[in-house]
Coordinates of N, CA and C in Angstrom, one line a residue:
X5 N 21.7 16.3 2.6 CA 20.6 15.5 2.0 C 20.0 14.7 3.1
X6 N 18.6 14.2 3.4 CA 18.0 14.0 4.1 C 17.8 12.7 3.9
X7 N 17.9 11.5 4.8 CA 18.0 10.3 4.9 C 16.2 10.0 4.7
X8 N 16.3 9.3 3.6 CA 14.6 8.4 3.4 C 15.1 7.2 3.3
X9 N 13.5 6.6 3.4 CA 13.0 5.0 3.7 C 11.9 4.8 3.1
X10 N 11.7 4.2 2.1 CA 10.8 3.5 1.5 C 10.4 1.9 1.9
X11 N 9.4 1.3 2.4 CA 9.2 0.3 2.8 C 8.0 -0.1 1.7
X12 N 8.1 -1.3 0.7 CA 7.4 -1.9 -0.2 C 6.5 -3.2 0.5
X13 N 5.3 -3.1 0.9 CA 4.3 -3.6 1.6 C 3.1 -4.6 0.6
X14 N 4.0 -6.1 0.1 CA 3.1 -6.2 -1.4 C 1.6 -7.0 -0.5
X15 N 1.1 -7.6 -1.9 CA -0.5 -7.9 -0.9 C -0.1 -9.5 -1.0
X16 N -1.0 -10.6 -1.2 CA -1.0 -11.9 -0.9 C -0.2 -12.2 -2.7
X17 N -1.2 -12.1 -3.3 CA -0.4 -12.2 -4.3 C 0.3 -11.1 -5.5
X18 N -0.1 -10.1 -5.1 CA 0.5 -9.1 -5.7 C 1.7 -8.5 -5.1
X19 N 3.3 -9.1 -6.2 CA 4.6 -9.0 -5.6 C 5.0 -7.2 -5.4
X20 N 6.0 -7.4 -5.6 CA 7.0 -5.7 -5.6 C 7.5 -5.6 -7.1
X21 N 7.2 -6.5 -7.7 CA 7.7 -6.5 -9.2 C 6.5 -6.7 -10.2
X22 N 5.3 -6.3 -9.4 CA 3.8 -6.0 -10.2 C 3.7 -4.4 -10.4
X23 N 3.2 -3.9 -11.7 CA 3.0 -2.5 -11.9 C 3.0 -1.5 -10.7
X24 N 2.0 -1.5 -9.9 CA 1.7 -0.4 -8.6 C 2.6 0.0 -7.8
X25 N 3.2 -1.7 -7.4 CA 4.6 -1.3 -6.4 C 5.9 -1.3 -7.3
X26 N 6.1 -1.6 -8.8 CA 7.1 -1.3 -9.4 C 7.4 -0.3 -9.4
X27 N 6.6 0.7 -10.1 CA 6.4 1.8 -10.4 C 6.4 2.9 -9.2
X28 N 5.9 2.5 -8.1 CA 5.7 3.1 -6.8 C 7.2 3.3 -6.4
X29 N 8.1 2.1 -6.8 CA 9.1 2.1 -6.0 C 10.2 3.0 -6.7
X30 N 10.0 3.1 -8.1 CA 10.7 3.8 -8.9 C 10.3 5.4 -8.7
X31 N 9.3 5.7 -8.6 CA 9.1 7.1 -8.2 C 9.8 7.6 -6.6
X32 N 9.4 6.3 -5.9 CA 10.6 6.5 -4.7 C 11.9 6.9 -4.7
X33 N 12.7 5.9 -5.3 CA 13.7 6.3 -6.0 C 14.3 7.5 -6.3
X34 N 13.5 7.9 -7.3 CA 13.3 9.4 -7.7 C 13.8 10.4 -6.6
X35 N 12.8 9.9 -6.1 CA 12.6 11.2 -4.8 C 13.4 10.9 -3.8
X36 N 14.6 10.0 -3.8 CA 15.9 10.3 -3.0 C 15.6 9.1 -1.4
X37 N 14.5 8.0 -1.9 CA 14.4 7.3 -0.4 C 14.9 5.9 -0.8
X38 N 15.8 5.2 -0.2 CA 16.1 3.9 -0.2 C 15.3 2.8 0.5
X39 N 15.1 1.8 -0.6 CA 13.7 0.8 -1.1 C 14.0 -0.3 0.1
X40 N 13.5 -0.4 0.5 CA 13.4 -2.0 2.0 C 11.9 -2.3 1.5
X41 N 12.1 -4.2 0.9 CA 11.1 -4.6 0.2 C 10.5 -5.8 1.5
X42 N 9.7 -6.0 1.3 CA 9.3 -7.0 2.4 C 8.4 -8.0 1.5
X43 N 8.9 -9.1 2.1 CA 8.6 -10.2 1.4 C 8.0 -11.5 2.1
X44 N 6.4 -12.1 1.8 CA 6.1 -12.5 2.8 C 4.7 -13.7 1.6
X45 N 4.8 -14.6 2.5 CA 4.2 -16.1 1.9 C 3.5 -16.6 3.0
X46 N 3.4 -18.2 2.6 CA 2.9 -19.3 3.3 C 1.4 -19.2 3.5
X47 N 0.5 -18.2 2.9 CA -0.8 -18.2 3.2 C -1.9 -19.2 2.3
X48 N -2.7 -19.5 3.7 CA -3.8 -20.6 3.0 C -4.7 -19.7 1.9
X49 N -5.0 -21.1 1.3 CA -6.0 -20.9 -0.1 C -7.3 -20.2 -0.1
X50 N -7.6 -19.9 -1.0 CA -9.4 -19.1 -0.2 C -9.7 -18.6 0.4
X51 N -8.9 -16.9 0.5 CA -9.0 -16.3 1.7 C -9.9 -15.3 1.5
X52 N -10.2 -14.8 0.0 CA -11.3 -14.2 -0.2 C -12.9 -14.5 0.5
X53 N -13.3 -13.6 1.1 CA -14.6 -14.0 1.7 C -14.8 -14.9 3.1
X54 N -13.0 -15.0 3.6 CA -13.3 -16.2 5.0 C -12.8 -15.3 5.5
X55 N -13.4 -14.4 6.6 CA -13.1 -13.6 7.6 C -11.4 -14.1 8.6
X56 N -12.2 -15.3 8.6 CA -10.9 -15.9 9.9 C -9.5 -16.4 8.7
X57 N -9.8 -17.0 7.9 CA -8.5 -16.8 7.2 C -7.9 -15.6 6.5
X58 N -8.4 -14.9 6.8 CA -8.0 -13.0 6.3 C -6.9 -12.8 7.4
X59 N -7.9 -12.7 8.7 CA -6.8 -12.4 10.0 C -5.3 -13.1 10.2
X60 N -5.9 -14.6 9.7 CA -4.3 -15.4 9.7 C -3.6 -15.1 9.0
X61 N -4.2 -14.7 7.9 CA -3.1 -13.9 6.9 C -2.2 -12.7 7.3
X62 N -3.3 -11.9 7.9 CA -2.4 -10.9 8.4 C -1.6 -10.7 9.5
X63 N -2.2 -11.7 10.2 CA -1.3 -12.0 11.6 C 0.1 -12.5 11.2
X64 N -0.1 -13.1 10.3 CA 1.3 -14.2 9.5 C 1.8 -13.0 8.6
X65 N 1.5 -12.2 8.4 CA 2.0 -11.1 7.1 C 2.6 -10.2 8.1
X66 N 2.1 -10.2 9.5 CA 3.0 -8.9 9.9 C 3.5 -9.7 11.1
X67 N 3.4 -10.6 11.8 CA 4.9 -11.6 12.0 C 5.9 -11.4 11.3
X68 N 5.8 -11.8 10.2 CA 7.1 -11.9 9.0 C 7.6 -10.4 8.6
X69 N 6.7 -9.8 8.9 CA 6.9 -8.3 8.9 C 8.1 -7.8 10.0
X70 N 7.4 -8.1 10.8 CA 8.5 -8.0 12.4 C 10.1 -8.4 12.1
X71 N 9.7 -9.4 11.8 CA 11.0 -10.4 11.4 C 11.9 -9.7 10.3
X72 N 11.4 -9.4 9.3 CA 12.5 -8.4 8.5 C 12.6 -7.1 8.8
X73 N 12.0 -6.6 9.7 CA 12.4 -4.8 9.7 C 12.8 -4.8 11.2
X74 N 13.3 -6.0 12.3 CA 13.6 -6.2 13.2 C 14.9 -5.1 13.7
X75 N 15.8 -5.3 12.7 CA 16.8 -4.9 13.0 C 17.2 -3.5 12.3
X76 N 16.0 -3.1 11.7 CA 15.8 -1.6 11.0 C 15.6 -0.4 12.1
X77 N 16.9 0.8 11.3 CA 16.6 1.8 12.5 C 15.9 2.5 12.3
X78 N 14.6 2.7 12.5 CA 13.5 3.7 11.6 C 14.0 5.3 12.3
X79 N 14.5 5.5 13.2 CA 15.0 6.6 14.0 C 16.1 7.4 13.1
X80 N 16.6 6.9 12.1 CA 18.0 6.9 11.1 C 17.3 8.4 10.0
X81 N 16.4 8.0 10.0 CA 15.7 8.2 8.6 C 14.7 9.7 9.2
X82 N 15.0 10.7 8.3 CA 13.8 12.1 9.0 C 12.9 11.8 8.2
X83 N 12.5 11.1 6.5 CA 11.3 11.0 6.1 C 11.1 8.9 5.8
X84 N 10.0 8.8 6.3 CA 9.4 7.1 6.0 C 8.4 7.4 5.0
X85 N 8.2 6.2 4.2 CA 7.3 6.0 3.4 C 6.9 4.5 3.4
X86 N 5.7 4.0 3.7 CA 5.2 2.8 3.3 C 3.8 2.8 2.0
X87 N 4.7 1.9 1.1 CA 4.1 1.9 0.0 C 3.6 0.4 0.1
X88 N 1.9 0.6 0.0 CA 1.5 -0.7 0.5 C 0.0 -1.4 -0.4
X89 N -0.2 -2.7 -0.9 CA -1.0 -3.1 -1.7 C -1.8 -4.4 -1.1
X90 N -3.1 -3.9 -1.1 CA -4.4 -4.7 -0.4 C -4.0 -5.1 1.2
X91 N -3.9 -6.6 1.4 CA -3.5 -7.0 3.1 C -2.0 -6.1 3.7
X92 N -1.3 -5.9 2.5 CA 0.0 -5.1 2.8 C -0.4 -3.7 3.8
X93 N -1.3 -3.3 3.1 CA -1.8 -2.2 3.9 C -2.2 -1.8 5.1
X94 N -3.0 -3.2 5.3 CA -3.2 -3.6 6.8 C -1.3 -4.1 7.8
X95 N -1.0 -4.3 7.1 CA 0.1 -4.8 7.3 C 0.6 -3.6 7.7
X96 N 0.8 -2.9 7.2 CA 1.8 -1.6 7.0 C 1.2 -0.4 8.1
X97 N 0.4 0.0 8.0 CA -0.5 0.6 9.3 C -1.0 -0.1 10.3
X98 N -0.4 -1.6 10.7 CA -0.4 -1.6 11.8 C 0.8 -2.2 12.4
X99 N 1.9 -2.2 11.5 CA 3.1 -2.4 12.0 C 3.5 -0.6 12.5
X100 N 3.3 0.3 11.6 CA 3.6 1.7 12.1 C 2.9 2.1 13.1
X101 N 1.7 1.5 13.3 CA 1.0 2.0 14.6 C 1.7 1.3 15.9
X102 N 2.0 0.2 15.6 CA 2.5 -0.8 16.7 C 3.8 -0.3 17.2
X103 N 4.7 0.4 16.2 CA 6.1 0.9 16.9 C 6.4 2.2 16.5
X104 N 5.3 3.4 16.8 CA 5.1 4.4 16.4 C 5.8 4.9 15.5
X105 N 6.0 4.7 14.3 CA 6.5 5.0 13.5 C 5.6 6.5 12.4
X106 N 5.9 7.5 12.2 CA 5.3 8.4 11.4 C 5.7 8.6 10.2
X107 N 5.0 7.4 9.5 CA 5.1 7.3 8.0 C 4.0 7.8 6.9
X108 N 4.4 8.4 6.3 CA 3.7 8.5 5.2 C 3.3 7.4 3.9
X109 N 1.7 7.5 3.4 CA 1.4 6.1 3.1 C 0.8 6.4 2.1
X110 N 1.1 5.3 0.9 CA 0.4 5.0 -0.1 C 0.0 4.1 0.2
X111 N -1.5 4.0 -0.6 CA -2.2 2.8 0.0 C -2.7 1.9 -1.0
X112 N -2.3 1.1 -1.7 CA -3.3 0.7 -3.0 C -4.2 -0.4 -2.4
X113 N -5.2 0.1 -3.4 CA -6.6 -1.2 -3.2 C -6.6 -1.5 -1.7
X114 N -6.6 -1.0 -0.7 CA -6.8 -2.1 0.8 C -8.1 -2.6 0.9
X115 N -7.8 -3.6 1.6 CA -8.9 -3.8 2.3 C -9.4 -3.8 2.9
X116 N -10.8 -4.1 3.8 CA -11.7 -3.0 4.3 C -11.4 -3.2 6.1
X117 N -10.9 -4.7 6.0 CA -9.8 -5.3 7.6 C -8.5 -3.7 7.6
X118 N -7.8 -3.2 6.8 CA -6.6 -2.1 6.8 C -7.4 -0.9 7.6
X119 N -8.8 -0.4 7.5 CA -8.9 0.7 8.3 C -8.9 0.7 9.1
X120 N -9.2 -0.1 10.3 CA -8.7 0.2 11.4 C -7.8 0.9 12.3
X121 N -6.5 0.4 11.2 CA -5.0 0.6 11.9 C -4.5 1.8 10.9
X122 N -5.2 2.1 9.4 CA -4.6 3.7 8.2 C -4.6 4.3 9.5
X123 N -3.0 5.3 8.3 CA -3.0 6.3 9.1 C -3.7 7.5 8.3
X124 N -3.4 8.8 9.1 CA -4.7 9.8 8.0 C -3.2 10.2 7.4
X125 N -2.3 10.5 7.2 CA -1.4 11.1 6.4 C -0.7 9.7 5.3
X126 N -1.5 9.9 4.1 CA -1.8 9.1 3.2 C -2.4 9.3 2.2
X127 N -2.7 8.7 0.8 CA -3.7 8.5 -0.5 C -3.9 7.3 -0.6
X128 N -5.1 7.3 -0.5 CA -6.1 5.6 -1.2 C -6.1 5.8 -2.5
X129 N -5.9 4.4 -3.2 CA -6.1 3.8 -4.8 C -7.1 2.9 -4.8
X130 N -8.5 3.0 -5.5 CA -9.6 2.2 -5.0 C -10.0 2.1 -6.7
X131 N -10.4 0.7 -7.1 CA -11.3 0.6 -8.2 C -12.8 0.3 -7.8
X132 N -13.5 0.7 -8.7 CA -15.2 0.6 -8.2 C -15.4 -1.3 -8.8
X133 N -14.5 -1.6 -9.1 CA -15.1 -3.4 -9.4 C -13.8 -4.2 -8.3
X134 N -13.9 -3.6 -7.5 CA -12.7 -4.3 -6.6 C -13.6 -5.1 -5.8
X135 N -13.4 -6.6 -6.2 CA -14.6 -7.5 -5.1 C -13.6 -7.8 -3.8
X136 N -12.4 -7.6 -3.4 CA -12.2 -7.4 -1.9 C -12.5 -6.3 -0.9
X137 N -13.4 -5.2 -2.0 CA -13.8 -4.2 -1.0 C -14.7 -3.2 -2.1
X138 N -15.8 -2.9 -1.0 CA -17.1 -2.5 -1.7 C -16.7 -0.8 -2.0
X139 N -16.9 0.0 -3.1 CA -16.6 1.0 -2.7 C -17.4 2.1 -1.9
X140 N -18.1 1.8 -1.4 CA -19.0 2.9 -0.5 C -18.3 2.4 1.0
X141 N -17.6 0.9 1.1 CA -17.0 1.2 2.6 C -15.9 1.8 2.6
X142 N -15.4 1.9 1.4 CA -14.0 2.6 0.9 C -13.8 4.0 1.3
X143 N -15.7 4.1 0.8 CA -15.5 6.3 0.5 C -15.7 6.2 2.0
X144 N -16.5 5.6 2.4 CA -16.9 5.7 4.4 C -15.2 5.8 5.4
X145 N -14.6 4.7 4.8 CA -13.4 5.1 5.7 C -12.6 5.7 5.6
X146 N -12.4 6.4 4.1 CA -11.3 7.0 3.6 C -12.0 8.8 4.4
X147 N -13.4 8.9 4.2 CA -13.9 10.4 4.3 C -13.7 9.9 6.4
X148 N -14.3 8.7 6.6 CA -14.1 9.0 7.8 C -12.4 9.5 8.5
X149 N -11.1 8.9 7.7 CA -10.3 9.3 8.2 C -9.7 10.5 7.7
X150 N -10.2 11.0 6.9 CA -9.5 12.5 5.8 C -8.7 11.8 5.3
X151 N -9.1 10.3 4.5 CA -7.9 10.4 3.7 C -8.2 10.7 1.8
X152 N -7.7 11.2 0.9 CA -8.0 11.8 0.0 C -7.7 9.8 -0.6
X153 N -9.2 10.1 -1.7 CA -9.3 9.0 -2.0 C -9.0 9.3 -3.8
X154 N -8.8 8.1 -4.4 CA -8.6 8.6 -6.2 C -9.4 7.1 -6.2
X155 N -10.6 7.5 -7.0 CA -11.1 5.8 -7.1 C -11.3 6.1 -9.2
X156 N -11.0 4.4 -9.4 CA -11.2 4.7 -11.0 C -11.9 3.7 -11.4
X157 N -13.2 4.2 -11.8 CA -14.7 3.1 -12.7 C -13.8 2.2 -13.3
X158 N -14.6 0.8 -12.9 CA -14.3 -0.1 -13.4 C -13.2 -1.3 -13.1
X159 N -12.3 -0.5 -12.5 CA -11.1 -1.1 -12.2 C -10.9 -2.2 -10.6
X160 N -10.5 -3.5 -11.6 CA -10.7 -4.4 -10.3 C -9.4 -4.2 -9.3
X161 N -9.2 -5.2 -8.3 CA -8.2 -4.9 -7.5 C -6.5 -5.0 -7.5
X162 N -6.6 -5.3 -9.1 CA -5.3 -4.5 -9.7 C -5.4 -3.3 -10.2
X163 N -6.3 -2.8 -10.1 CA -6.3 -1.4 -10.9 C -6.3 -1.5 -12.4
X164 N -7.2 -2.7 -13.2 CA -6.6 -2.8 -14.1 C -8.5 -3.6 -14.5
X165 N -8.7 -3.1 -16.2 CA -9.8 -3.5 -16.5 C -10.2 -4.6 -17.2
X166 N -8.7 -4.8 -17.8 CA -9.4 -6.2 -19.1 C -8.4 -5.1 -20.5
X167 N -8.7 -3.9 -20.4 CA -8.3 -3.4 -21.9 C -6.8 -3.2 -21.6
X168 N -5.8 -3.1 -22.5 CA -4.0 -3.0 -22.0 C -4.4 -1.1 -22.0
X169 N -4.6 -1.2 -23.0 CA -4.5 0.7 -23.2 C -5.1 1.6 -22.4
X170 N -6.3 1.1 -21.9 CA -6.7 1.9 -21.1 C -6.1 1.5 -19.1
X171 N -5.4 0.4 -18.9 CA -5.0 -0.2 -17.9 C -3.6 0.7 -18.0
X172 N -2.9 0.7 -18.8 CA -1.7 1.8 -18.8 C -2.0 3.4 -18.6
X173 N -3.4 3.9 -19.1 CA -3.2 5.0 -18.7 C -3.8 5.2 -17.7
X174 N -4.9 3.9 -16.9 CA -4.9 4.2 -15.4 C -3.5 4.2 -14.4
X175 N -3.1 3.4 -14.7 CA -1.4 3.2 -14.1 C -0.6 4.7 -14.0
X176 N -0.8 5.4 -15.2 CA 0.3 6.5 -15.8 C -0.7 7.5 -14.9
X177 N -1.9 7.8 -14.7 CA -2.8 8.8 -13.9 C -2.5 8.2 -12.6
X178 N -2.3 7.1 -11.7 CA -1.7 6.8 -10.6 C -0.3 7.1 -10.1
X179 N 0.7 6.6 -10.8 CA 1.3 7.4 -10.5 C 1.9 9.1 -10.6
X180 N 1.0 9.6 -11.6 CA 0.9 10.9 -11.6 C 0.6 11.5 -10.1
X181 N -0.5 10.9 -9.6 CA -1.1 11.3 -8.3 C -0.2 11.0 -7.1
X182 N 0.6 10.0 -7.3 CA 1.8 8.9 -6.4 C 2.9 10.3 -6.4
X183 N 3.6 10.3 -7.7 CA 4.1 12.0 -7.6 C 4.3 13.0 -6.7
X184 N 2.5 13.6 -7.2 CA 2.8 14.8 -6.4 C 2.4 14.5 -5.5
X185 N 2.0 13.8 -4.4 CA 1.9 13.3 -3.2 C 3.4 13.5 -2.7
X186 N 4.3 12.6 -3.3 CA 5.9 12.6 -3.0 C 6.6 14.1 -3.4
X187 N 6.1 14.9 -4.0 CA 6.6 16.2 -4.2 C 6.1 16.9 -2.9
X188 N 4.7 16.8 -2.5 CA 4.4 17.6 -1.5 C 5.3 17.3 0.0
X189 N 5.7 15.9 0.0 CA 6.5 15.3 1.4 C 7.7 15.9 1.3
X190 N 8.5 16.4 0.1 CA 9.7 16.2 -0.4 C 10.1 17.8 0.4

């Protein structure tokens, strides 16, 4: 049986025990990888729309990043996964870029700071009413990196619209897609 790693990448305020990475983590599960959650705070107020308080966030989110996977043997493990939501994302592709790590990546909602550092072996989760990121810079970086994009009308940057019923069966069509993604790695 082959040693996996799941690494749970949440965003500012979206925890590991919100729908996307709940659910993310449990499909993990599934598929035989043990869950390393990362947990990370202290960020200033109003960071929507202040470029320079974005970067402190992330700087401070992958500090603290460093700090819990410090003593992680990513070398241990033949398949990685980072399952990652909005700044997480940035977080997560550029902690794996930084200590070459070749993980495979879910990516929910990032934002538009995360492409720089995505990797192309991945799937983007994008709603078209997501005000942390426009989706035409979405489709620009996802098509610029080959990364296969799943975007769903209407949905802000929870993935989620206002209605319960139709918010569950975008959820239930996500991780459908989360799946066979992990079926194809498996």
């Amino acid at each position: 049986m082959e040693n996996k790693l799941a690494v749970i990448f949440p965003g500012i305020g979206y925890h590991t025990d919100k729908p996307l990475l709940y659910y993310g983590k449990k499909l993990a599960k599934k598929y035989g990888y043990e869950i390393l959650e990362i947990s990370y705070g202290g960020f200033s107020k109003d960071i929507k729309g202040d470029r320079e308080k974005m970067q402190e966030t992330f700087k401070s989110a992958l500090a603290q990043t460093e700090a819990v996977l410090e003593k992680t043997e990513f070398t241990a493990y033949e398949k990685i996964l980072f399952l990652s939501k909005s700044v997480g994302t940035a977080v997560a592709s550029a902690y794996a870029g930084r200590h070459g790590i070749e993980a495979a990546h879910i990516y929910f909602t990032p934002v538009l700071e995360s492409f720089p550092f995505m990797e192309k072996k991945g799937i983007v989760f994008h709603g078209t009413a997501d005000p942390w990121a426009e989706t035409e810079a979405v489709d620009q970086g996802c098509e610029g990196l080959g990364l296969p994009l799943y975007k769903t009308e209407g949905a802000n940057h929870s993935m989620e619209t206002g209605d319960v019923k139709k918010d569950l069966e975008i959820l239930q069509e996500i991780m459908e897609n989360c799946e066979t993604f992990l079926q194809r790695l498996a």
